[in-house]
Structure formats: structure tokens, C-alpha cells
XYZ file of C-alpha atoms in Angstrom:
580
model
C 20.311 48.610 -95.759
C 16.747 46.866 -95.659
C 19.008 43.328 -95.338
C 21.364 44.400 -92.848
C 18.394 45.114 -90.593
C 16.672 41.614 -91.171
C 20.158 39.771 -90.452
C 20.657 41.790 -86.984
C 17.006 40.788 -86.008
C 17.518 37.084 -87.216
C 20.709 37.050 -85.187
C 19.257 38.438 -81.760
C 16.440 35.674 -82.247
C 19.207 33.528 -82.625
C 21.184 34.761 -79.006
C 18.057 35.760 -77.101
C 17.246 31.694 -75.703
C 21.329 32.070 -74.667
C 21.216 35.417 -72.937
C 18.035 34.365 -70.615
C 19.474 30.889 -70.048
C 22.782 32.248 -69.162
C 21.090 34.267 -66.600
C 19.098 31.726 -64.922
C 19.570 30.647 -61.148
C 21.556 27.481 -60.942
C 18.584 24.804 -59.255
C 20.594 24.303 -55.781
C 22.246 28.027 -55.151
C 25.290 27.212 -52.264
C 24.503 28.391 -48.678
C 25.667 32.196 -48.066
C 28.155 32.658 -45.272
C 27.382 34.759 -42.445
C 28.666 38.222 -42.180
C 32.447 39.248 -40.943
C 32.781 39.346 -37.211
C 33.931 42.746 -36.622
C 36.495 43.637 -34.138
C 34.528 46.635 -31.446
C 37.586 49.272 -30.544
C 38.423 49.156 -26.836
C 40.719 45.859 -26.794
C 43.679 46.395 -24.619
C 46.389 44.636 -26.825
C 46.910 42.990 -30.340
C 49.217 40.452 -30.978
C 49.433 38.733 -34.847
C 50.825 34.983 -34.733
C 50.512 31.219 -35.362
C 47.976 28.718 -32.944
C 47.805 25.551 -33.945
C 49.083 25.757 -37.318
C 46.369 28.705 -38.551
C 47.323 32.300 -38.704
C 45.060 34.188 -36.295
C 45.072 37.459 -33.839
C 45.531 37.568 -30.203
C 43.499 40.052 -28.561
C 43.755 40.787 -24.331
C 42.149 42.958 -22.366
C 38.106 44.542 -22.666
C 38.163 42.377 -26.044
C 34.358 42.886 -27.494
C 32.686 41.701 -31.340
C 29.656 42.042 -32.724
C 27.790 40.574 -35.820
C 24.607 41.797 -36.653
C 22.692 42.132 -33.563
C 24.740 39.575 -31.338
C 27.570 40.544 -29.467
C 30.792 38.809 -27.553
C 32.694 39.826 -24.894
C 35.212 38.613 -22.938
C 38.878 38.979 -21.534
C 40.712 37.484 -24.348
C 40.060 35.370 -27.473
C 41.551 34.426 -30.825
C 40.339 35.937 -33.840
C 41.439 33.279 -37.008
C 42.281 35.134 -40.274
C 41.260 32.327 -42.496
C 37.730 31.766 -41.272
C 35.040 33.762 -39.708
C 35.665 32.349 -36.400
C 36.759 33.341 -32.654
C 37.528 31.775 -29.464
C 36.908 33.295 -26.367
C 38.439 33.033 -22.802
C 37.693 33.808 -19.537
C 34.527 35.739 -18.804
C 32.925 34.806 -21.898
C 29.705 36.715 -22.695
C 27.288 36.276 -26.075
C 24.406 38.685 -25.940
C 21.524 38.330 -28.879
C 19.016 41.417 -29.100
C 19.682 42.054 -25.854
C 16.886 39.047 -25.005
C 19.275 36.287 -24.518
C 22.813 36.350 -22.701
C 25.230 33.302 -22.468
C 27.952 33.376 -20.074
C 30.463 31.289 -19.493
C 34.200 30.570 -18.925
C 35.183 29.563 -22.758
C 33.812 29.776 -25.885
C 33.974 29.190 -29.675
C 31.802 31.520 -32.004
C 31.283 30.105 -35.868
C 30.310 33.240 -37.171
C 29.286 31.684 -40.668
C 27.407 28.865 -39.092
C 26.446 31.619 -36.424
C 26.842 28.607 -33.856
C 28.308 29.293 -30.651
C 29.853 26.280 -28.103
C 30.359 27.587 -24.385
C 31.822 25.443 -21.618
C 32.579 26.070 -18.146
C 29.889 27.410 -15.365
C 27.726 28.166 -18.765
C 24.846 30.436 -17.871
C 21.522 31.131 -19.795
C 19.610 33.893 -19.420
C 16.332 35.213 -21.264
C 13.816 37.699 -19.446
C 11.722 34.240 -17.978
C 14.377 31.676 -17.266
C 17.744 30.788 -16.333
C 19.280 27.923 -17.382
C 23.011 26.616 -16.059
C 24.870 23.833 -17.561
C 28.700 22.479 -17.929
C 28.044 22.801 -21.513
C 26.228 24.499 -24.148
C 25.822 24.460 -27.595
C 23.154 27.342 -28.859
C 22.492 28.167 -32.972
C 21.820 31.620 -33.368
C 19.807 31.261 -36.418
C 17.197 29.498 -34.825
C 17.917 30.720 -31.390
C 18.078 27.223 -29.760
C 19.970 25.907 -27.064
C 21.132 22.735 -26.731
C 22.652 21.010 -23.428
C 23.883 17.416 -22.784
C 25.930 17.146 -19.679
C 23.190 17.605 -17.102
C 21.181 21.336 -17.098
C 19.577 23.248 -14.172
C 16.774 25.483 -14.914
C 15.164 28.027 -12.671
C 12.066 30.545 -13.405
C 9.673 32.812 -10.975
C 7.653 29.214 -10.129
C 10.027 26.339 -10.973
C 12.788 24.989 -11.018
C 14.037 22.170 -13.597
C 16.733 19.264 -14.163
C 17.618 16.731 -17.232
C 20.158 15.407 -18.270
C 19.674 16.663 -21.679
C 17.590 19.382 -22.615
C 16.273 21.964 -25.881
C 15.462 25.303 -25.582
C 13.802 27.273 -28.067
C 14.659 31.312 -26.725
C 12.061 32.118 -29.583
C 9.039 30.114 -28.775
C 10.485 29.513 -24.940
C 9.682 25.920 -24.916
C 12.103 23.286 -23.413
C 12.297 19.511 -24.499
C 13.955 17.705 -21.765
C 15.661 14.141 -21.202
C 17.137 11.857 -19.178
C 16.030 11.788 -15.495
C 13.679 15.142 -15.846
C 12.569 16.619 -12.247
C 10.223 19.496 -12.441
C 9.711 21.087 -9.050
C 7.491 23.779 -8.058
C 6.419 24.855 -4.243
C 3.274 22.411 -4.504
C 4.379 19.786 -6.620
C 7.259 17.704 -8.034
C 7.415 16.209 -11.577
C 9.540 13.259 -12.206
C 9.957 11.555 -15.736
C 12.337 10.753 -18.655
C 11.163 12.977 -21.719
C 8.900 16.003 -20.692
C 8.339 19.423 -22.914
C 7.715 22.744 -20.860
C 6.361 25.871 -21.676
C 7.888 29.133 -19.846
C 5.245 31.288 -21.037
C 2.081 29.177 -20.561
C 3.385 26.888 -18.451
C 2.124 23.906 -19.552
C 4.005 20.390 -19.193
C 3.928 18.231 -21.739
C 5.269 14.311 -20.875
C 6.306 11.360 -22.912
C 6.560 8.042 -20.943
C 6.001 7.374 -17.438
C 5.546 10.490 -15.442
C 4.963 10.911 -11.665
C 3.374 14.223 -9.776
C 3.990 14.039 -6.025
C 2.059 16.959 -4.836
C 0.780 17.900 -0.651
C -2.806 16.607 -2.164
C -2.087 13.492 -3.549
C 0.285 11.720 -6.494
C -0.479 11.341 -10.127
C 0.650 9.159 -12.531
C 0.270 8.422 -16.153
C 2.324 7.594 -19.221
C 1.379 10.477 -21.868
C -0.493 14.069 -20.947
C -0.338 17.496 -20.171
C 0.196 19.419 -16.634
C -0.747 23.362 -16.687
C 1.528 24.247 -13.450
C -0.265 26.894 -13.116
C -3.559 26.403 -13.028
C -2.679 22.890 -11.436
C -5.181 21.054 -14.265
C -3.988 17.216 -15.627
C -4.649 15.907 -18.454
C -3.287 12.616 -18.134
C -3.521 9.220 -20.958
C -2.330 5.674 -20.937
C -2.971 4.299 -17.407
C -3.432 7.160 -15.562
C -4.013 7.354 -11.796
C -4.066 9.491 -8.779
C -3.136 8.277 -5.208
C -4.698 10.334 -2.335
C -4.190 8.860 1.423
C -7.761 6.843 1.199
C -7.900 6.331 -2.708
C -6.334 5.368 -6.026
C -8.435 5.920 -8.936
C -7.615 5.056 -12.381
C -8.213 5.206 -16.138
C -7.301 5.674 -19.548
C -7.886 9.274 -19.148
C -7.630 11.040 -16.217
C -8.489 14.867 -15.960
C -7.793 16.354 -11.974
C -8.157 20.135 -10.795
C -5.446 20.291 -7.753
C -7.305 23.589 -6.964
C -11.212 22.096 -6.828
C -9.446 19.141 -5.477
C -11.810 17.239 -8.934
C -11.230 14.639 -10.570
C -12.564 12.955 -13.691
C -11.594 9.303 -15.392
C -12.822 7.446 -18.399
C -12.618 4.075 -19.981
C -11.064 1.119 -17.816
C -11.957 3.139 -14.613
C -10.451 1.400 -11.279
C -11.176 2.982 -8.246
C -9.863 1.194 -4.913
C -10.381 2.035 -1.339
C -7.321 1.840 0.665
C -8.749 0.729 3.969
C -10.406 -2.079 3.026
C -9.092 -3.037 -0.492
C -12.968 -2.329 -2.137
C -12.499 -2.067 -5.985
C -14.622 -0.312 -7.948
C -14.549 -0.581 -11.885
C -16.194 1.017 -14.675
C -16.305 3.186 -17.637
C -16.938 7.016 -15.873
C -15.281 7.592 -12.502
C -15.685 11.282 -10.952
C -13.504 11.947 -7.305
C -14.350 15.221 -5.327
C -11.859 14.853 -2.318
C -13.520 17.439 -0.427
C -16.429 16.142 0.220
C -14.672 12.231 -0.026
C -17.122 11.227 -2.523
C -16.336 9.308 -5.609
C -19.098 8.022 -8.301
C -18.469 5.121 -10.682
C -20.885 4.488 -13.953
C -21.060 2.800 -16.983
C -21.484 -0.805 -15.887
C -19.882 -0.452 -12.821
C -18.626 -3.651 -10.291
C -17.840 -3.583 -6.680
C -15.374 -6.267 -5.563
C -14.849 -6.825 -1.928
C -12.512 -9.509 -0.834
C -12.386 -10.698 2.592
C -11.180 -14.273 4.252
C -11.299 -15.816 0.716
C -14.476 -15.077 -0.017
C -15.508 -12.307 -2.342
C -18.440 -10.050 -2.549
C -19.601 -8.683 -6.060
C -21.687 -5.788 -6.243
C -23.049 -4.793 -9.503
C -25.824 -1.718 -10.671
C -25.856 1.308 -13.065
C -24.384 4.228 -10.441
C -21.908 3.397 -7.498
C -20.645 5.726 -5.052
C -18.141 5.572 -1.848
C -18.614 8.568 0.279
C -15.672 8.399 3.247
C -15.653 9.660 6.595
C -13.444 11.680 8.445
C -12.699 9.345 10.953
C -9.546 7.546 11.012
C -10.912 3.804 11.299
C -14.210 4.678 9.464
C -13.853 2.565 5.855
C -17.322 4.973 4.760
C -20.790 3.905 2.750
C -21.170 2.740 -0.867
C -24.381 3.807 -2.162
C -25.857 1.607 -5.086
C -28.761 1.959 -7.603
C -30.991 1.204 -10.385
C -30.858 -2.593 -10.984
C -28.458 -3.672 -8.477
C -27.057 -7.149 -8.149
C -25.204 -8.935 -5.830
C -23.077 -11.951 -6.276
C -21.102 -13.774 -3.258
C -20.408 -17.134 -2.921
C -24.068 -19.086 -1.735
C -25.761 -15.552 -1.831
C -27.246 -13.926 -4.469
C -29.669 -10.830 -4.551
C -31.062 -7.905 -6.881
C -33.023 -4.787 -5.182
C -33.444 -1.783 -6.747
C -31.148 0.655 -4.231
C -28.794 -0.323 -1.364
C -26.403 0.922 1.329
C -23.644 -0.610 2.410
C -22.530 0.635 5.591
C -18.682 -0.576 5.972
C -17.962 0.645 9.452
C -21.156 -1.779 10.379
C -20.935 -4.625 8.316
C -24.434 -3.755 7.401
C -25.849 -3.791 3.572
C -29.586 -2.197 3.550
C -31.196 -3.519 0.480
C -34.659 -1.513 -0.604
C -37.529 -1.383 -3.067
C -38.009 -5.019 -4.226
C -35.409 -6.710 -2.835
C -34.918 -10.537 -3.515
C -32.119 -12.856 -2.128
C -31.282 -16.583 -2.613
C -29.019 -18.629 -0.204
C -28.871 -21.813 -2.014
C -32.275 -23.014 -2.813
C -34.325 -20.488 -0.275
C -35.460 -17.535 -1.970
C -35.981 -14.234 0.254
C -38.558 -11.764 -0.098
C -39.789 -8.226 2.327
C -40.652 -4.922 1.296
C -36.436 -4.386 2.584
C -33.768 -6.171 4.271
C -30.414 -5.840 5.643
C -27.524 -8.291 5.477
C -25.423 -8.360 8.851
C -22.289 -9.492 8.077
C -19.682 -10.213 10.929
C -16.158 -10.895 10.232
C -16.761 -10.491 6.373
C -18.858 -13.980 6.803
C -22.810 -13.631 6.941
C -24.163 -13.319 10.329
C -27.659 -12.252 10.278
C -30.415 -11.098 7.686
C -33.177 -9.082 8.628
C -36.689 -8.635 6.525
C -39.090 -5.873 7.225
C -42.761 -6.317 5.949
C -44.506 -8.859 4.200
C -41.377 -11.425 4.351
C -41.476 -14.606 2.675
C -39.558 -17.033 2.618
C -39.769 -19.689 -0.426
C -37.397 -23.298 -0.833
C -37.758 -25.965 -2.871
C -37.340 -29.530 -1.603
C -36.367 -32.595 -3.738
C -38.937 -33.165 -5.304
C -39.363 -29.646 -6.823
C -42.382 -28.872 -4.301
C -42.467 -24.762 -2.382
C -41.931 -25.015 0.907
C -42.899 -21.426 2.000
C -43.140 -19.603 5.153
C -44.412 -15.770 5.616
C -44.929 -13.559 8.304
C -44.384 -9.553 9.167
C -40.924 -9.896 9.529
C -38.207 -12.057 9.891
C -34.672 -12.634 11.159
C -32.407 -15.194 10.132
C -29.489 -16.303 11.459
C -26.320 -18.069 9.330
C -23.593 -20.080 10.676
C -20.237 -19.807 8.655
C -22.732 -18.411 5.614
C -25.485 -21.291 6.196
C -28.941 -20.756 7.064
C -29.350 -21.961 10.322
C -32.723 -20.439 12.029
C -35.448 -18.104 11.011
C -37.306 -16.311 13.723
C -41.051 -15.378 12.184
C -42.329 -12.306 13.805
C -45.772 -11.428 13.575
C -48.918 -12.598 11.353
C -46.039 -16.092 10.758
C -47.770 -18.640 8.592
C -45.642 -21.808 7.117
C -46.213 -24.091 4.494
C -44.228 -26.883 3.979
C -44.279 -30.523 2.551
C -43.688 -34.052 4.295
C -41.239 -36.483 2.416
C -40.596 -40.223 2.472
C -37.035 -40.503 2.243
C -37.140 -37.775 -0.703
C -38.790 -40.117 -3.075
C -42.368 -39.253 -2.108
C -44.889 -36.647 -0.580
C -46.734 -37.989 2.100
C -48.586 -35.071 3.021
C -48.852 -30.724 3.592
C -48.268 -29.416 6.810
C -49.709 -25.592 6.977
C -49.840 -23.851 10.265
C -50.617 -20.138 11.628
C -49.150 -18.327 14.651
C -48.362 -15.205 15.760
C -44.199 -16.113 15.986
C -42.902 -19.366 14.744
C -38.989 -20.674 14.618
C -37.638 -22.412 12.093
C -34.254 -24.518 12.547
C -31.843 -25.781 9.560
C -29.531 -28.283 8.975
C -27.634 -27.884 5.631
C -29.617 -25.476 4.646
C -32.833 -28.112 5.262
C -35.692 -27.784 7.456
C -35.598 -29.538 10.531
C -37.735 -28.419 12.898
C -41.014 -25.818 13.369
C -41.793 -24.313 16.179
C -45.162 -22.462 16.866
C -45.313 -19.789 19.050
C -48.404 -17.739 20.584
C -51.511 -19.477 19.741
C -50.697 -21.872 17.229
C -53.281 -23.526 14.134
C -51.756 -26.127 12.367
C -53.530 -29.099 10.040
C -52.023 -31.674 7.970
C -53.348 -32.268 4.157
C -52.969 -35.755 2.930
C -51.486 -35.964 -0.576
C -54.986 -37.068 -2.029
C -56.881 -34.134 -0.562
C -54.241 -31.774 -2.085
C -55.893 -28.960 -4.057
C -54.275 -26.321 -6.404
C -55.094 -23.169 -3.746
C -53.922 -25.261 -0.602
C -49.778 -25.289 -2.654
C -48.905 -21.628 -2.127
C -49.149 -19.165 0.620
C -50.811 -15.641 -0.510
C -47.968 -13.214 -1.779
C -46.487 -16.765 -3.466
C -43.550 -15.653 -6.096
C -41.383 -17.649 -7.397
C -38.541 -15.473 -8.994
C -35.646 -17.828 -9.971
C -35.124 -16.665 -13.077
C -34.443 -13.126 -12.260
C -31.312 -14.999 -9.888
C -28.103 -12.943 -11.089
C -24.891 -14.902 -12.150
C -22.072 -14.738 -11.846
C -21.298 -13.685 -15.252
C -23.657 -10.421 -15.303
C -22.518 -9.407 -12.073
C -18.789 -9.353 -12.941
C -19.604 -8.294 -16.916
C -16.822 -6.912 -18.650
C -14.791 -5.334 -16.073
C -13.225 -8.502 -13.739
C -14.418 -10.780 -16.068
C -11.646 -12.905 -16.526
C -9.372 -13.300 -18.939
C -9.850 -15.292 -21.992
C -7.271 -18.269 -22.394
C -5.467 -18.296 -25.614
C -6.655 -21.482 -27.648
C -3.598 -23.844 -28.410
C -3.103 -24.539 -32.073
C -4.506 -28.392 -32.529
C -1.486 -30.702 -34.236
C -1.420 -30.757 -37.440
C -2.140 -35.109 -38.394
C -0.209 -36.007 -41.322
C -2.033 -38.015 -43.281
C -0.369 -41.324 -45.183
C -1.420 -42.459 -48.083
C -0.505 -46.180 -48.889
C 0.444 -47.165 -52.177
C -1.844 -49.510 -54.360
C -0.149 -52.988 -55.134
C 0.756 -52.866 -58.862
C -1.261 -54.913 -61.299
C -4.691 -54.629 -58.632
C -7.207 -51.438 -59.144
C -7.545 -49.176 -56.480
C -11.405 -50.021 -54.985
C -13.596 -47.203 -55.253
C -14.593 -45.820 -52.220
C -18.199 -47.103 -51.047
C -21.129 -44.448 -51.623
C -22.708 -42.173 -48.870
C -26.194 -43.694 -48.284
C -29.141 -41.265 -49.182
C -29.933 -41.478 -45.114
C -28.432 -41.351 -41.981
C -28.004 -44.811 -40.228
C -29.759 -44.546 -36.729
C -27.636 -43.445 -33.623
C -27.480 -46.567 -31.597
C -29.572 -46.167 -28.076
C -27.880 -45.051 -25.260
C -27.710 -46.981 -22.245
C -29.912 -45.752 -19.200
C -28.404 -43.031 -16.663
C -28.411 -45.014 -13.457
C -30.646 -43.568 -11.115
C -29.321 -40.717 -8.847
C -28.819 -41.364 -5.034
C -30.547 -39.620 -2.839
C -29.832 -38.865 0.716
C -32.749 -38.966 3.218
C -34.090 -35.734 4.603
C -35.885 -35.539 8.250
C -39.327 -34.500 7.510
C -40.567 -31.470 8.772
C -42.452 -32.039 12.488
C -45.927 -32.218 11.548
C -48.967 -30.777 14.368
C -49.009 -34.264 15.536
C -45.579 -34.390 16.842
C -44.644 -30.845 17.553
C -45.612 -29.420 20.570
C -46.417 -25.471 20.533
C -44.069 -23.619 22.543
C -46.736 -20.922 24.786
């Protein structure tokens, strides 16, 4: 008895690792079929036969399914015996959890795949949108619907077309593409790829996208657009066009409803009017008020008959008018530089007036025309037809040039106008307290003497951008200082700076944002060197060696001498009559 007891246990030992492995899952189980469609009573008439070669039923009249919690109806349809399938006809209607409802005129409904193809006048409808299409495919398992022949979509705000489209009746989000137009009462969308959200309403766009809205058109290449809240989020050369601006960026932000605007990186702004462009890295836009601020290294370019103005400083900003022909002001400071042509200039704030022509230039403002060097307490720059007309300095002017022999000429006075022909400095009129300074050449080669003079006005002409003439005015003092009598406090005037070194150029006024390109470097040709072959029999010579020191450089030759032009000499007291 005891040993039939220990053979049954040693043979269910034996079976147990069979039992448990014939029960195990197989690794990949095989996908489960959906359940039978079942036939709803109320059709009007059932007819058995054979269409297309598969046995099926013919059902007319009120015919209505259901599987799980989707239902069909329609006026007739085929109901296949062999497969777990129906086709519909004529006022063909699938409703899922009575959310969704798909009309159309035919239809085939997989009910194992639970995948449903409707053609004809196909409608969509879900409690937030309705979609119609020629065609439409829609999977029941993942409730999404799938169009390719061109869809038209319509909710409480929009309305929507693509050629192809996605729509997810669970998540209500549509991907769209293929000559997507989004159209609200405000605004129009217009892209190729584009994702939309019914319930938050958010746009989502892949690839160039325009807005055309009653305030102005956007554009950019990647982003967001919250239709309604009207906020973009735009990336990858973005811009927005309003009827007096176009500002750009790598990202672009803009509230339609503050009418607000913020760019970064790459900024462009440009003024329609008068084609100004501003650059930087930070651009902010308030359209209301027509003000726009550039920062982060920002340039001013302003191109006019050929000749361009460059405007540099840490903060720019265009404020428009409201008048038609009225270009507005750009307002620049902190460490402001100018760059144009024979003009350059630094000042710590200016104002350039566009409807004038006028640039105001304040707190320590220098310019240089050439070799003259321009000093007051503020100045303004006249400019007429684009070209330099006038320039105007307001207290303690100075004036400061150097000849060619590297001496100051210098004049000073209260103020000062001077006057430019095609950009060239052609008189200064000295107004007030005028005192002059200036030295007397020999044919450029030599200094034969100092002429300094006091007035109350003087008048100074220029040729080239050279001193020709003085002309005292009101009670004139003038001497003349022979070279040998010249002493170290008779050389400058009082106020005397010279600032050339602070002169801008053109580099650090353009920096990094119209600085142009660089040129790719062409790969130098590759010399192929030949070796020649040692006659047989000789040995090859050794090569000499490198001496411990480098031979001497031969001398160069003497540069010839540089020509020099000759230069009428200032008028001296002797030979210059005061004008009273």
C-alpha cells in the first residue's frame, strides 16, 4: 500500500511540468474578431441569394444593425453569410454612442475590423463639428476618420478645407493636408500640413503658413495659432505685415487682440514708406500706439540715391504718425553711432525726424566729414534730398582738421552752421565768441607760419573739403606767428580735443546683423610633386644643411616719395580784409 502511494506521487512529479506547460498562452495569441452584426427587427423584406459569387441576404425597406454600441441604418444593404460584413445603400447612417453619426449614400461595414468605408455626399457629425467629404474611411476602434478626396469642415467659429485630412472623434483633433484653408470671421489660414484642435482651438502648422487677418498678415514656417484667443506663436522666419511695417524673426509671438507683438533672434523690422531697416536680436511692435523697439545690437539702414545711412546704438525705436505722408521719428540711445559714406558720428541720444530730414544728435556729440572733426554741446544734420545739406552746432562748437602736414587747424565759436554741397563741406558760418586757428603752408611741404584771429562772426569757405578763405566779421583781431616764435600753448584753441580714435567704422556700425557675408575660400590646387630618378651607378647628393642663422633679408629699395598737390594757404591778416 505504502509503495503504491510513493509511485502515484513520483508519477504526478513526473506530469506536473506537462500539465502547466500545456496550459500556457501561446507567445503571439491571434487577433479576436469583432462581435456578430445583428440584424434589428423592423426590415421590410428578406431575400436569401448569390452577389458576386458569396452567399449573402438581401434586406429592403427600414433595414437597421447594431454591434455593440454602433448602429447602421439605411434603406437596403447586403448582409454576407460568410463574413461579418454588410453593405449599405441609399440613406446610409452609422451612429457610435450616439456622439458621432456618418451619413452618406453607400457604405461597407467590416464588422470584425469594425472599419466602415462611406461614399457619396458623406457627412460627419460629432456635437462640435461637421465634416463633409466624397469619401470616408472611419475605424471604429480608434474612432478616427480618415478623408482623401478633398473634406469641408465647419464648427460654431470656423470653417476648414484639405485635401486630405484625420480626425480623431476621441481627442477631436484634425491633421490636415494638401492645400489647408482655415477661415474664421477675422482671419484666414492658408498652408499645406496644419493640426487643429475643436476643443481648444489651437492651430498647429507644419511648413509655410500664411494668416491674412483685417489687422495685418502673418507668416512663418512652424508654430501655433490659438483662434480664439487670436495669440501666435510662430518659428522659422516668422513675420507679420501691417500696412506701414513688416517685422521679422526666428520667433515671433503677436496678440491680434492687444494688437502686440514680440520677435527674437535675427529680428528685421522694415518701414514701408521709406524702406528703413531695422535689425537686431529683440524686436517688440505695439500697433496702437505705432511704436516698435529694436535691441540687442541693433542697426538702422537707410538707403537713399545710392548712398546709405547706418545707424547703430543699444535701443532703437520708430514711432509712426497718423498721417498719410508722415514716414515718423526713430529715437536712438546709449552709445550711438553713425556711419554714411564721408560722415561719421557717435552722441550719446538722437532723433531722427523723417518727415524733416532732420537728425538731432545730443549729449556729446562728435562728427567727422573727412578729416574735420565736429564738436557742440548738440547738433542737427539737415539732410535734403537724402544728400547732406546743412549741419547745425549749438554751444561751444569746434571745429578741428588736420592739414598735410599733420598740424590742427581749429576754429571755435558759440555756434555754427555749415553748409555741404553734394555731401562736401563747403562754408562754415561762426556765430558768436568765433575764434580760428589755422596754419600757413608752402606748397604742403612746409609751415610758414600761424594765423589766429578773434571776432564776433567769421566765415569760412572750402574747396575739397580745404580751407580757402577766412572772413572776419564784427570787430576783427587777427596776428600771424612765425614758425620760430611758435610755442606749445599758441597750437590749440581752449576746449582743443582731438577724438579720432573714438571715429566709428564701418565694421562696428554694421556688426553682426548686415555685415556681409563671408566668401567661401576656394580649395588651393593640389601641386603634384615629381620626383626625378637618380642616374644609376652616381649617389644621390645629400641635401645641403640648414645654416644655424638666418641669412639677412636683402634691403628694400626706397618708396619714392609721395606727390603732393599744392593747397592755397589760408588768407593771413595781411591780405584779408575784415568784412564790417
Amino acid at each position: 500500500m505504502r509503495l503504491r502511494f510513493f509511485l502515484f506521487c513520483f508519477l504526478l512529479l513526473l506530469t506536473t511540468p506537462l500539465v502547466w506547460a500545456q496550459r500556457r498562452p501561446a507567445q503571439t495569441a491571434p487577433p479576436q474578431k469583432g462581435q456578430r452584426i445583428e440584424l434589428l427587427p423592423g426590415a421590410g423584406e428578406l431575400i436569401g441569394g448569390v452577389f458576386n459569387g458569396r452567399q449573402i441576404r438581401k434586406l429592403i425597406g427600414n433595414v437597421s444593425f447594431r454591434q455593440g454600441d454602433t448602429y447602421l441604418y439605411c434603406d437596403s444593404a447586403y448582409q454576407y453569410a460568410d463574413r461579418n460584413a454588410i453593405e449599405a445603400f441609399s440613406n446610409v447612417r452609422v451612429v457610435q454612442n450616439d456622439t458621432v453619426t456618418i451619413t452618406g449614400d453607400r457604405g461597407f461595414y467590416d464588422g470584425d475590423a469594425r472599419l466602415a468605408r462611406m461614399t457619396g455626399n458623406v457627412t460627419l457629425r460629432d456635437p462640435r463639428i461637421t465634416l463633409t467629404t466624397p469619401a470616408l474611411d472611419y475605424d471604429l476602434n480608434r474612432r478616427i476618420a480618415f478623408y482623401r478626396d478633398g473634406g469641408h469642415i465647419v464648427d460654431p467659429e470656423n470653417t476648414l478645407d484639405s485635401q486630405r485630412g484625420y480626425y480623431n472623434t476621441e481627442t477631436q483633433v484634425f491633421s490636415f493636408r494638401g492645400n489647408v484653408r482655415l477661415q474664421s470671421r477675422d482671419y484666414t489660414i492658408t498652408n499645406d500640413t496644419l493640426q487643429f484642435n475643436t476643443q481648444t482651438k489651437v492651430a498647429y502648422f507644419f511648413g509655410p503658413t500664411r494668416i491674412t487677418g483685417q489687422q495685418g498678415n502673418l507668416y512663418a514656417e512652424k508654430g501655433t495659432y490659438n483662434t480664439r484667443t487670436r495669440v501666435s506663436d510662430f518659428q522659422r522666419n516668422a513675420k507679420i505685415e501691417t500696412p506701414n511695417y513688416l517685422l521679422g524673426g526666428d520667433q515671433l509671438i503677436y496678440d491680434e487682440a492687444r494688437q502686440y507683438g514680440v520677435a527674437r533672434g535675427n529680428v528685421s523690422m522694415t518701414a514701408k514708406k521709406d524702406n528703413v531697416v531695422i535689425r537686431g536680436d529683440v524686436g517688440r511692435y505695439w500697433r496702437t500706439l505705432g511704436r516698435a523697439k529694436v535691441y540687442g545690437s541693433p542697426v538702422m539702414r537707410s538707403i537713399a540715391d545710392r548712398d546709405t545711412l547706418y545707424l547703430a546704438a543699444d535701443t532703437l525705436m520708430s514711432v509712426e504718425r497718423r498721417a498719410a505722408n508722415d514716414p515718423g521719428i526713430i529715437y536712438a540711445y546709449r552709445r550711438v553711432k553713425i556711419y554714411r559714406g564721408e560722415l561719421q558720428g557717435r552722441c550719446d541720444s538722437l532723433t531722427y525726424n523723417r518727415r524733416d530730414s532732420v537728425i538731432y544728435l545730443n549729449t556729446k556729440p562728435v562728427l567727422w566729414n573727412q578729416k574735420n572733426q565736429l564738436t557742440a554741446d548738440s547738433m542737427e544734420i539737415r539732410l535734403r534730398r537724402q544728400k547732406i545739406d546743412q549741419m547745425r552746432l549749438y554751444a561751444n562748437s569746434f571745429i578741428v582738421g588736420q592739414d598735410t602736414l599733420l598740424n590742427f587747424n581749429q576754429v571755435k565759436g558759440r555756434n555754427m552752421v555749415a553748409y555741404f554741397t553734394n555731401s562736401k563741406l563747403r562754408k562754415v558760418d561762426v556765430l558768436g565768441n568765433a575764434e580760428s586757428l589755422y596754419y600757413a603752408l608752402e606748397n604742403d611741404t612746409a609751415t610758414t607760419g600761424l594765423n589766429k584771429a578773434v571776432s564776433a562772426n567769421m566765415a569760412l569757405r572750402f574747396a575739397e573739403n580745404k580751407l580757402q578763405t577766412i572772413t572776419f566779421l564784427t570787430n576783427p583781431d587777427a596776428s600771424f606767428i612765425p614758425p620760430h616764435e611758435l610755442k606749445e600753448e599758441d597750437k590749440q584753441l581752449k576746449g582743443f580735443q582731438w577724438l579720432i580714435a573714438q571715429k566709428p567704422t564701418r565694421r562696428a556700425v554694421l556688426g553682426k546683423h548686415f555685415a556681409p557675408a563671408a566668401k567661401p575660400k576656394g580649395k588651393p590646387a593640389k601641386k603634384v610633386a615629381t620626383k626625378k630618378a637618380a642616374p644609376k651607378g652616381k649617389a644621390t647628393a645629400k641635401p645641403a644643411a640648414r645654416p644655424s642663422k638666418p641669412a639677412a633679408k636683402p634691403a628694400k629699395a626706397p618708396a619714392p616719395a609721395a606727390r603732393t598737390t599744392p593747397t592755397q594757404k589760408p588768407a593771413t591778416l595781411g591780405s584779408t580784409k575784415p568784412k564790417l
